Coordinates of C-alpha atoms and ligand atoms in Angstrom, one line a residue:
X195 CA -12.1 -20.5 5.6
X196 CA -11.1 -17.9 3.7
X197 CA -9.5 -14.9 5.6
X198 CA -12.1 -12.3 6.2
X199 CA -9.4 -9.2 5.5
X200 CA -6.2 -8.1 6.0
X201 CA -6.7 -8.1 10.1
X202 CA -7.9 -11.7 10.0
X203 CA -4.8 -12.8 8.5
X204 CA -2.8 -11.0 11.0
X205 CA -4.2 -12.6 13.9
X206 CA -3.6 -15.7 12.4
X207 CA 0.1 -14.7 11.8
X208 CA 0.4 -13.6 15.7
X209 CA -0.9 -17.1 16.5
X210 CA 1.6 -18.9 14.5
X211 CA 4.3 -16.5 16.1
X212 CA 4.8 -15.2 12.5
X213 CA 4.2 -11.5 13.6
X214 CA 6.1 -9.0 15.6
X215 CA 4.5 -5.9 16.9
X216 CA 6.9 -2.9 16.8
X217 CA 5.8 -0.5 19.6
X218 CA 8.5 1.7 19.2
X219 CA 8.5 4.9 17.3
X220 CA 10.1 4.6 13.7
X221 CA 10.2 6.6 10.7
X222 CA 8.6 5.8 7.4
X223 CA 11.4 7.8 5.9
X224 CA 14.0 4.9 5.3
X225 CA 14.2 3.3 8.6
X226 CA 11.0 0.8 7.9
X227 CA 12.7 -0.3 4.9
X228 CA 16.2 -0.9 7.0
X229 CA 14.4 -2.9 9.4
X230 CA 12.6 -4.8 7.0
X231 CA 15.2 -5.6 5.0
X232 CA 17.0 -7.1 7.6
X233 CA 14.1 -8.9 8.6
X234 CA 13.3 -10.6 5.3
X235 CA 16.7 -11.3 4.6
X236 CA 16.9 -13.3 8.1
X237 CA 13.7 -15.3 7.2
X238 CA 12.1 -13.1 10.0
X239 CA 8.6 -12.4 10.8
X240 CA 5.8 -10.2 9.5
X241 CA 5.8 -6.7 11.0
X242 CA 3.4 -4.6 12.3
X243 CA 4.8 -0.9 13.1
X244 CA 2.2 0.5 15.6
X245 CA 3.7 3.9 15.9
X246 CA 5.5 4.9 12.6
X247 CA 6.5 8.7 13.1
X248 CA 4.0 11.0 11.7
X249 CA 1.3 9.0 11.4
X250 CA -1.7 7.7 13.4
X251 CA -1.9 4.7 11.2
X252 CA 0.0 1.5 12.0
X253 CA 1.8 0.0 8.9
X254 CA 2.4 -3.8 8.1
X255 CA 5.4 -4.9 6.0
X256 CA 6.8 -8.4 5.4
X257 CA 3.3 -10.0 5.0
X258 CA 4.2 -12.9 3.0
X259 CA 8.2 -12.8 3.1
X260 CA 8.8 -16.5 3.7
X261 CA 7.3 -19.7 2.4
X262 CA 5.6 -20.5 5.4
X263 CA 3.9 -17.3 5.5
X264 CA 2.7 -17.8 1.9
X265 CA 1.5 -21.2 2.8
X266 CA -0.6 -19.6 5.6
X267 CA -1.9 -16.8 3.3
X268 CA -3.2 -19.4 0.9
X269 CA -4.3 -22.0 3.7
X270 CA -1.9 -24.6 2.0
X271 CA 0.5 -27.3 3.4
X272 CA 2.9 -26.5 0.3
X273 CA 2.3 -24.3 -2.8
X274 CA 2.0 -27.7 -4.9
X275 CA -1.5 -27.8 -3.4
X276 CA -2.4 -25.1 -5.5
X277 CA -0.9 -26.3 -8.9
X278 CA -2.6 -29.6 -8.2
X279 CA -5.9 -27.7 -8.4
X280 CA -5.1 -26.0 -11.0
X281 CA -4.1 -29.0 -13.0
X282 CA -7.5 -30.8 -11.9
X283 CA -9.4 -27.9 -13.8
X284 CA -7.3 -27.9 -17.0
X285 CA -7.5 -31.7 -16.7
X286 CA -11.4 -31.6 -17.2
X287 CA -12.1 -33.6 -20.5
X288 CA -15.4 -33.1 -22.4
X289 CA -17.9 -35.6 -21.0
X290 CA -18.7 -38.7 -23.1
X291 CA -22.0 -39.8 -21.4
X292 CA -24.6 -38.5 -18.8
X293 CA -23.1 -39.9 -15.8
X294 CA -19.8 -38.0 -16.8
X295 CA -21.5 -35.2 -17.3
X296 CA -23.3 -35.3 -13.8
X297 CA -19.9 -36.1 -12.3
X298 CA -18.6 -32.8 -13.5
X299 CA -21.4 -30.5 -12.1
X300 CA -19.8 -29.9 -8.7
X301 CA -16.5 -29.0 -10.5
X302 CA -18.3 -26.4 -12.7
X303 CA -20.3 -25.3 -9.7
X304 CA -16.8 -24.5 -8.0
X305 CA -15.5 -22.6 -10.9
X306 CA -19.1 -20.7 -10.8
X307 CA -18.3 -20.0 -7.2
X308 CA -15.2 -18.1 -7.7
X309 CA -16.4 -15.1 -9.5
X310 CA -16.5 -11.8 -7.6
X311 CA -19.7 -10.8 -5.9
X312 CA -21.3 -7.2 -5.8
X313 CA -22.4 -6.4 -2.2
X314 CA -24.3 -3.4 -0.9
X315 CA -21.9 -2.2 1.9
X316 CA -18.3 -2.8 2.7
X317 CA -16.1 -2.3 5.7
X318 CA -13.8 -0.3 3.5
X319 CA -16.5 2.5 3.4
X320 CA -17.1 2.9 7.0
X321 CA -15.2 6.3 6.9
X322 CA -15.7 8.4 3.5
X323 CA -13.9 11.7 3.1
X324 CA -14.2 13.8 0.1
X325 CA -12.9 17.2 2.0
X326 CA -10.1 17.4 4.0
X327 CA -8.3 14.6 3.4
X328 CA -4.5 13.9 2.8
X329 CA -2.2 11.1 1.8
X330 CA 0.3 12.3 4.1
X331 CA -1.7 11.0 6.9
X332 CA -0.8 7.4 5.8
X333 CA 2.5 6.3 6.9
X334 CA 3.6 6.0 3.3
X335 CA 7.4 4.9 3.0
X336 CA 10.5 6.6 1.4
X337 CA 12.4 3.6 0.9
X338 CA 15.8 4.1 -0.1
X339 CA 17.8 7.2 0.0
X340 CA 17.7 8.5 -3.4
X341 CA 14.1 7.8 -3.8
X342 CA 12.2 10.7 -5.5
X343 CA 9.8 10.9 -2.6
X344 CA 7.6 8.5 -0.8
X345 CA 5.7 5.8 -2.6
X346 CA 2.6 3.4 -2.1
X347 CA 4.1 0.0 -2.9
X348 CA 1.4 -2.3 -2.6
X349 CA -1.8 -1.0 -4.1
X350 CA -4.3 -2.9 -6.3
X351 CA -5.0 -0.2 -9.1
X352 CA -8.1 -0.8 -10.5
X353 CA -9.3 0.7 -14.3
X354 CA -11.6 -0.4 -16.8
X355 CA -10.9 -1.1 -20.4
X356 CA -12.5 1.5 -22.5
X357 CA -13.0 -0.6 -25.4
X358 CA -14.4 -3.8 -23.4
X359 CA -15.4 -2.5 -20.0
X360 CA -13.6 -5.2 -18.5
X361 CA -12.0 -4.7 -15.3
X362 CA -8.1 -4.9 -14.6
X363 CA -6.1 -4.9 -11.2
X364 CA -2.6 -3.9 -11.2
X365 CA 0.1 -3.4 -8.5
X366 CA 1.6 -0.3 -10.0
X367 CA 3.9 2.0 -7.4
X368 CA 2.6 5.3 -6.6
X369 CA 4.9 7.9 -5.7
X370 CA 3.2 10.7 -3.7
X371 CA 3.5 14.3 -5.0
X372 CA 1.3 15.9 -2.7
X373 CA -1.6 15.5 -0.1
X374 CA -4.1 14.8 -3.2
X375 CA -1.8 13.6 -6.1
X376 CA 0.3 10.8 -7.0
X377 CA 2.2 9.4 -10.0
X378 CA 0.9 6.0 -11.9
X379 CA 3.7 3.9 -12.7
X380 CA 2.2 2.1 -15.8
X381 CA 5.1 0.0 -17.2
X382 CA 4.9 0.4 -21.0
X383 CA 3.6 -3.3 -21.7
X384 CA 1.2 -3.5 -18.5
X385 CA -2.8 -3.7 -18.7
X386 CA -3.0 -0.3 -16.9
X387 CA -0.8 1.5 -19.6
X388 CA -2.9 -0.2 -22.2
X389 CA -6.1 1.2 -20.6
X390 CA -4.5 4.8 -20.4
X391 CA -3.4 4.4 -24.1
X392 CA -6.8 3.7 -25.4
X393 CA -8.7 6.0 -23.7
X394 CA -6.2 8.8 -24.6
X395 CA -6.7 7.8 -28.3
X396 CA -10.5 8.5 -28.1
X397 CA -10.0 11.9 -26.2
X398 CA -6.6 13.5 -25.4
X399 CA -8.4 16.0 -23.1
X400 CA -10.5 13.0 -21.2
X401 CA -10.1 11.4 -18.0
X402 CA -9.7 7.8 -17.0
X403 CA -11.4 6.6 -13.8
X404 CA -9.2 5.1 -11.2
X405 CA -9.7 3.3 -8.0
X406 CA -6.8 2.0 -5.8
X407 CA -7.2 -0.4 -2.8
X408 CA -4.7 -1.0 0.0
X409 CA -4.8 -4.0 2.1
X410 CA -7.0 -7.0 2.1
X411 CA -7.1 -10.7 2.7
X412 CA -3.7 -11.8 1.4
X413 CA -5.0 -13.8 -1.9
X414 CA -6.9 -10.3 -2.9
X415 CA -4.0 -8.6 -2.5
X416 CA -2.1 -10.7 -4.8
X417 CA -4.7 -9.7 -7.5
X418 CA -2.8 -6.8 -8.5
X419 CA 0.5 -8.9 -9.2
X420 CA -0.7 -12.0 -10.8
X421 CA 0.1 -12.2 -14.5
X422 CA -3.0 -13.0 -16.0
X423 CA -4.2 -12.4 -19.7
X424 CA -5.5 -9.1 -20.7
X425 CA -9.4 -8.6 -19.9
X426 CA -9.4 -11.6 -17.5
X427 CA -10.5 -10.2 -14.2
X428 CA -7.5 -10.7 -11.4
X429 CA -10.2 -11.1 -8.9
X430 CA -11.6 -14.3 -10.3
X431 CA -8.2 -15.6 -10.2
X432 CA -8.0 -14.3 -6.2
X433 CA -11.4 -15.7 -5.7
X434 CA -10.0 -19.3 -7.0
X435 CA -6.9 -18.8 -4.5
X436 CA -9.2 -18.3 -1.5
X437 CA -11.8 -20.6 -2.7
X438 CA -14.4 -18.2 -1.6
X439 CA -15.2 -15.2 -4.0
X440 CA -14.1 -11.6 -3.7
X441 CA -16.9 -9.4 -2.4
X442 CA -17.0 -5.9 -4.1
X443 CA -18.5 -2.6 -3.4
X444 CA -19.4 0.3 -5.6
X445 CA -17.1 3.1 -5.4
X446 CA -18.5 6.4 -3.9
X447 CA -17.6 8.9 -6.7
X448 CA -16.2 6.9 -9.7
X449 CA -17.8 4.2 -11.7
X450 CA -15.3 1.4 -10.5
X451 CA -15.9 -1.6 -7.8
X452 CA -12.9 -2.3 -5.0
X453 CA -12.8 -5.0 -2.3
X454 CA -15.4 -4.6 0.4
X455 CA -12.6 -5.5 3.0
X456 CA -10.1 -3.4 1.6
X457 CA -8.3 -1.2 4.2
X458 CA -8.1 1.9 2.4
X459 CA -9.1 3.2 -0.9
X460 CA -8.3 6.3 -3.1
X461 CA -10.9 7.3 -5.8
X462 CA -9.9 9.7 -8.2
X463 CA -8.9 10.0 -12.0
X464 CA -6.0 10.3 -14.3
X465 CA -5.8 13.1 -16.7
X466 CA -4.9 11.9 -20.1
X467 CA -3.2 14.5 -21.2
X468 CA -1.0 15.4 -18.3
X469 CA 2.4 13.5 -17.5
X470 CA 4.8 14.5 -14.9
X471 CA 8.4 13.4 -13.9
X472 CA 8.6 10.0 -11.7
X473 CA 11.3 8.8 -9.5
X474 CA 13.9 7.9 -8.9
X475 CA 13.1 4.8 -7.0
X476 CA 15.3 2.0 -5.5
X477 CA 13.7 -0.9 -7.6
X478 CA 13.7 -4.7 -7.1
X479 CA 16.3 -5.0 -9.7
X480 CA 18.6 -3.7 -6.8
X481 CA 19.2 -0.7 -8.5
X482 CA 17.2 2.8 -8.8
X483 CA 15.3 3.4 -11.6
X484 CA 15.9 6.5 -12.8
X485 CA 13.4 9.3 -13.5
X486 CA 10.9 8.9 -16.2
X487 CA 7.3 10.4 -17.9
X488 CA 4.2 9.2 -16.5
X489 CA 0.7 9.8 -15.8
X490 CA -0.4 11.5 -12.7
X491 CA -3.3 10.1 -10.3
X492 CA -5.7 12.7 -8.9
X493 CA -7.5 11.5 -5.5
X494 CA -11.1 13.1 -5.3
X495 CA -12.1 10.7 -2.4
X496 CA -10.8 8.4 0.4
X497 CA -12.4 5.9 2.0
X498 CA -11.3 3.7 4.7
X499 CA -12.2 1.5 7.8
X500 CA -12.4 3.0 11.1
X501 CA -9.1 2.2 12.1
X502 CA -7.1 1.5 9.0
X503 CA -3.9 -0.9 8.8
X504 CA -1.5 0.6 5.8
X505 CA -0.1 -2.6 3.9
X506 CA 3.2 -2.1 2.2
X507 CA 6.1 -4.0 0.8
X508 CA 9.9 -3.1 0.2
X509 CA 11.6 -3.6 -3.2
X510 CA 15.4 -3.7 -3.2
X511 CA 18.7 -6.2 -3.3
X512 CA 17.4 -9.7 -3.5
X513 CA 15.9 -11.5 -1.6
X514 CA 12.8 -9.5 -0.6
X515 CA 9.2 -10.4 -0.2
X516 CA 8.6 -10.2 -3.9
X517 CA 10.7 -12.9 -4.5
X518 CA 8.1 -15.2 -2.2
X519 CA 5.0 -13.9 -4.3
X520 CA 6.9 -14.4 -7.6
X521 CA 7.7 -18.0 -6.6
X522 CA 4.3 -18.5 -5.5
X523 CA 3.2 -17.2 -9.1
X524 CA 6.0 -19.6 -10.7
X525 CA 4.4 -22.8 -8.8
X526 CA 0.7 -21.7 -9.5
X527 CA 1.1 -21.0 -13.1
X528 CA 3.6 -24.0 -13.7
X529 CA 0.4 -26.3 -14.6
X530 CA -0.9 -23.5 -17.2
X531 CA 2.7 -23.4 -18.8
X532 CA 2.8 -27.3 -19.0
X533 CA -0.6 -27.4 -20.6
X534 CA 0.5 -25.4 -23.5
X535 CA 3.9 -26.8 -23.6
X536 CA 3.9 -30.4 -22.5
X537 CA 7.6 -30.9 -22.8
X538 CA 8.0 -28.6 -19.8
X539 CA 8.9 -30.6 -16.6
X540 CA 9.9 -27.5 -14.1
X541 CA 10.9 -23.9 -14.0
X542 CA 12.9 -21.5 -11.7
X543 CA 13.4 -18.4 -11.3
X544 CA 16.2 -17.9 -8.7
X545 CA 15.8 -14.7 -6.4
X546 CA 19.1 -13.4 -8.0
X547 CA 17.7 -13.3 -11.2
X548 CA 15.0 -10.8 -10.2
X549 CA 12.6 -12.7 -12.2
X550 CA 12.8 -10.9 -15.6
X551 CA 16.7 -11.9 -15.8
X552 CA 16.7 -15.7 -15.4
X553 CA 14.3 -18.4 -16.0
X554 CA 15.8 -21.8 -16.0
X555 CA 13.6 -24.2 -17.6
X556 CA 13.8 -28.3 -17.8
X557 CA 12.2 -30.1 -20.5
X558 CA 11.6 -33.6 -21.8
X559 CA 13.2 -33.1 -25.0
X560 CA 11.7 -35.4 -28.1
X561 CA 12.6 -33.6 -31.3
X562 CA 15.6 -31.9 -32.5
X563 CA 15.9 -28.0 -31.6
X564 CA 12.9 -28.6 -29.0
X565 CA 15.2 -26.5 -26.4
X566 CA 14.9 -23.7 -29.0
X567 CA 11.1 -23.9 -29.4
X568 CA 10.8 -23.9 -25.6
X569 CA 12.5 -20.6 -25.3
X570 CA 10.5 -19.0 -28.1
X571 CA 7.4 -20.5 -26.1
X572 CA 8.7 -18.4 -23.0
X573 CA 9.3 -15.0 -24.9
X574 CA 5.8 -15.2 -26.3
X575 CA 4.1 -16.4 -22.8
X576 CA 2.2 -13.2 -21.3
X577 CA 5.1 -11.1 -18.8
X578 CA 7.7 -14.0 -19.5
X579 CA 8.4 -12.1 -22.8
X580 CA 10.8 -10.0 -20.6
X581 CA 13.0 -12.7 -19.7
X582 CA 16.5 -11.8 -20.6
X583 CA 18.2 -14.9 -20.3
X584 CA 16.1 -18.5 -20.6
X585 CA 18.4 -21.4 -20.0
X586 CA 17.0 -24.9 -21.3
X587 CA 18.4 -27.9 -19.3
X588 CA 17.3 -31.5 -19.5
X589 CA 14.4 -33.1 -17.7
X590 CA 17.1 -34.7 -15.4
X591 CA 18.5 -31.5 -14.1
X592 CA 17.1 -30.1 -11.0
X593 CA 16.4 -26.5 -11.9
X594 CA 15.5 -25.6 -8.1
X595 CA 19.2 -26.1 -7.5
X596 CA 21.2 -23.3 -8.9
X597 CA 24.4 -25.2 -8.2
X598 CA 23.4 -28.3 -10.4
X599 CA 22.1 -25.8 -13.1
X600 CA 25.8 -23.8 -13.3
X601 CA 27.2 -27.1 -13.3
X602 CA 25.4 -29.1 -16.0
X603 CA 24.3 -26.5 -18.0
X604 CA 27.7 -25.2 -18.7
X605 CA 29.1 -28.7 -19.3
X606 CA 26.3 -29.0 -22.0
X607 CA 27.2 -26.1 -24.0
X608 CA 29.3 -25.1 -26.9
X609 CA 28.6 -21.3 -26.6
X610 CA 28.8 -20.5 -30.0
X611 CA 26.5 -23.2 -31.2
X612 CA 24.1 -23.3 -28.3
X613 CA 23.4 -19.5 -27.7
X614 CA 20.6 -17.7 -29.4
X615 CA 20.0 -14.0 -29.0
X616 CA 16.5 -12.3 -30.1
X617 CA 15.5 -8.9 -30.3
X618 CA 12.2 -7.6 -28.5
X619 CA 10.2 -6.3 -25.6
X620 CA 12.3 -6.0 -22.8
X621 CA 11.4 -4.8 -19.1
X622 CA 11.0 -0.9 -18.6
X623 CA 13.4 -1.2 -15.3
X624 CA 16.0 -3.1 -17.3
X625 CA 18.9 -0.1 -17.4
X626 CA 21.3 -2.0 -19.7
X627 CA 18.9 -2.3 -22.3
X628 CA 20.1 -0.3 -25.6
X629 CA 16.6 1.8 -25.6
X630 CA 14.0 1.9 -22.7
X631 CA 11.6 -1.3 -23.4
X632 CA 13.6 -2.7 -26.3
X633 CA 16.5 -4.7 -26.5
X634 CA 18.1 -8.3 -26.9
X635 CA 17.4 -11.6 -25.0
X636 CA 19.6 -14.7 -24.9
X637 CA 18.3 -18.2 -24.7
X638 CA 21.0 -21.1 -23.9
X639 CA 20.2 -24.4 -25.3
X640 CA 22.0 -26.6 -22.4
X641 CA 20.2 -29.9 -23.1
X642 CA 22.2 -32.8 -24.4
X643 CA 23.0 -32.7 -28.2
X644 CA 21.6 -35.2 -30.7
X645 CA 23.1 -36.3 -34.1
X646 CA 19.9 -34.8 -35.7
X647 CA 21.1 -31.6 -34.5
X648 CA 24.6 -32.1 -36.0
X649 CA 26.4 -33.5 -33.0
X650 CA 28.7 -36.1 -34.2
X651 CA 30.4 -37.0 -30.8
X652 CA 29.1 -39.4 -28.3
X653 CA 27.4 -37.7 -25.1
X654 CA 29.1 -38.9 -22.1
X655 CA 27.1 -40.5 -19.0
X656 CA 27.1 -38.6 -15.6
X657 CA 29.2 -40.2 -13.1
X658 CA 27.5 -42.4 -10.9
X659 CA 28.6 -44.9 -8.3
X660 CA 27.0 -48.2 -8.5
X661 CA 24.5 -49.4 -5.8
X662 CA 26.2 -52.6 -4.5
X663 CA 29.7 -50.6 -4.2
X664 CA 27.4 -47.8 -2.3
X665 CA 25.7 -50.4 0.3
X666 CA 29.0 -52.4 1.0
X667 CA 30.7 -49.0 1.8
X668 CA 27.7 -47.9 4.3
X669 CA 27.9 -51.4 6.1
X670 CA 31.7 -51.0 6.9
X671 CA 31.9 -47.3 7.2
X672 CA 32.0 -47.2 11.2
X673 CA 34.8 -50.1 11.0
X674 CA 36.7 -47.5 8.8
X675 CA 36.7 -44.8 11.7
X676 CA 36.7 -41.9 9.4
X677 CA 33.7 -40.5 11.2
X678 CA 30.1 -39.7 10.2
X679 CA 29.4 -40.9 6.9
X680 CA 28.9 -37.8 4.7
X681 CA 25.7 -39.0 2.9
X682 CA 25.2 -38.3 -0.7
Ligands
FMN947 C1 5.8 -4.8 -5.0 C2 5.3 -4.8 -6.6 C3 5.6 -3.6 -7.1 C4 5.2 -3.4 -8.6 N1 5.5 -2.0 -9.3 C5 5.3 -1.9 -10.5 C6 5.1 -1.0 -10.9 O1 5.5 0.3 -10.6 N2 4.8 -0.6 -12.3 C7 4.5 -1.6 -13.1 O2 4.3 -1.7 -14.2 N3 4.5 -3.2 -12.4 C8 4.6 -3.1 -11.3 N4 4.7 -4.5 -10.9 C9 4.6 -5.5 -11.4 C10 3.0 -5.7 -11.7 O3 2.4 -5.7 -10.6 C11 2.9 -6.7 -12.6 O4 3.5 -7.2 -13.6 C12 1.3 -7.4 -12.8 O5 0.9 -8.3 -13.3 C13 0.8 -6.1 -13.8 O6 -0.6 -6.5 -14.1 P1 -1.1 -6.1 -15.4 O7 -0.5 -7.6 -16.0 O8 -3.0 -6.2 -15.1 O9 -0.8 -5.0 -16.2 C14 4.9 -4.5 -9.2 C15 4.9 -5.9 -8.7 C16 5.3 -6.1 -7.0 C17 5.3 -7.1 -6.6
MN948 MN1 -4.2 -7.6 -16.1

């Protein structure tokens, strides 16, 4: 059974010993960050701050900041289960006979059942305020000392593509300017930014309607973060993840729909001719992203549940909660990558690589130059385009083990020969790039080199003891009186 809403999931976490209530008064300015940062890094529980200073609304952090909670969020034993579900859909062949067609029906019906569903009313509209509301009533965090202000960090920002009318959901941080306005941190290549630009092209004086939902069942909350192709509804994907459609209600003042089970909704618009300085913000790179010019979101209506809970997350020096979300995305999208590029065996994005800096890919190499083909594939694959360093290794390297990768990859390269530079779009948050949004990327071909690739030597075997010797030593180990056998 899918979680009904955020509180349903919180109840589950509490039952599992995965939620701590903090009743002491703590400050959303810096203190909640420091507490949360320590808790994530210690592998600790989700936190429900019941008395954030200056607000009557409780705040939740570290909701899915561990593998266990991520599995609970998606109601699986391990993330591989979701990958298998995806594979089973991707594997569907065109049916040969009537029997096969009939067999396929349940699967097709299942796909159909994931589409979001519009319902007449939703808990997120228990309270509707078009007057007398203030963003300052919510326990919105100022995360790090040099931050430009308070930031909403886990919103689902909903807009419609002005060309196609298709919905987009994105998680873009929002700096609170005052009671009714925030920044809208649409990074250049993101779908929200595309909507903004295409609306502005039509009419510089116009507005783009925006709805922002905060807090819902976990799979719905992931909608904003999932890197799905443009014009594909993120809520459809959330429906797939939760195995139950996302229910949506019409907003009160804008022509958009929001998850009916959301805790809090902000309705309003972005003025297409208006930009304002946003930042700095202590970002997931572990550094501050500096001030920049971004659109401004004007809130004209706030709706919420009767006693709303405010969901937020911290980004900063890794690992943070976003590492676990990114890792989930990596596992879930692996089958999709494999379908397009069947040589891919596994991929890993270690926490220190902050997603955009490092991707390690293992491949089953079957032709000369295959590793370089894979790098180019990564750089053309949605948001993986940002990957600053792609390391391609052979299929027998365990990419999930960074030590093994450092050892084997560095042994396998002749740097001048095996490193390739390309120019292209880079992440807006990359402070080292020569220009914002534009710079170089590097691919390292750390696979065994073939004669067909110009390698004239003989590639050595990796050292492994033979099995007979291992068995013999095991059998006499205790007689040797060395101590417990260090198993390999
Ligand atoms: C906690 C968190 C905060 C994020 N903040 C931003 C942000 O401020 N701006 C941005 O463009 N992307 C941000 N992202 C990344 C986007 O949510 C992500 O790239 C998403 O896929 C964008 O959706 P889109 O492809 O529909 O544009 C954030 C991600 C997380 C997990
Ligand atoms: Mn999108």
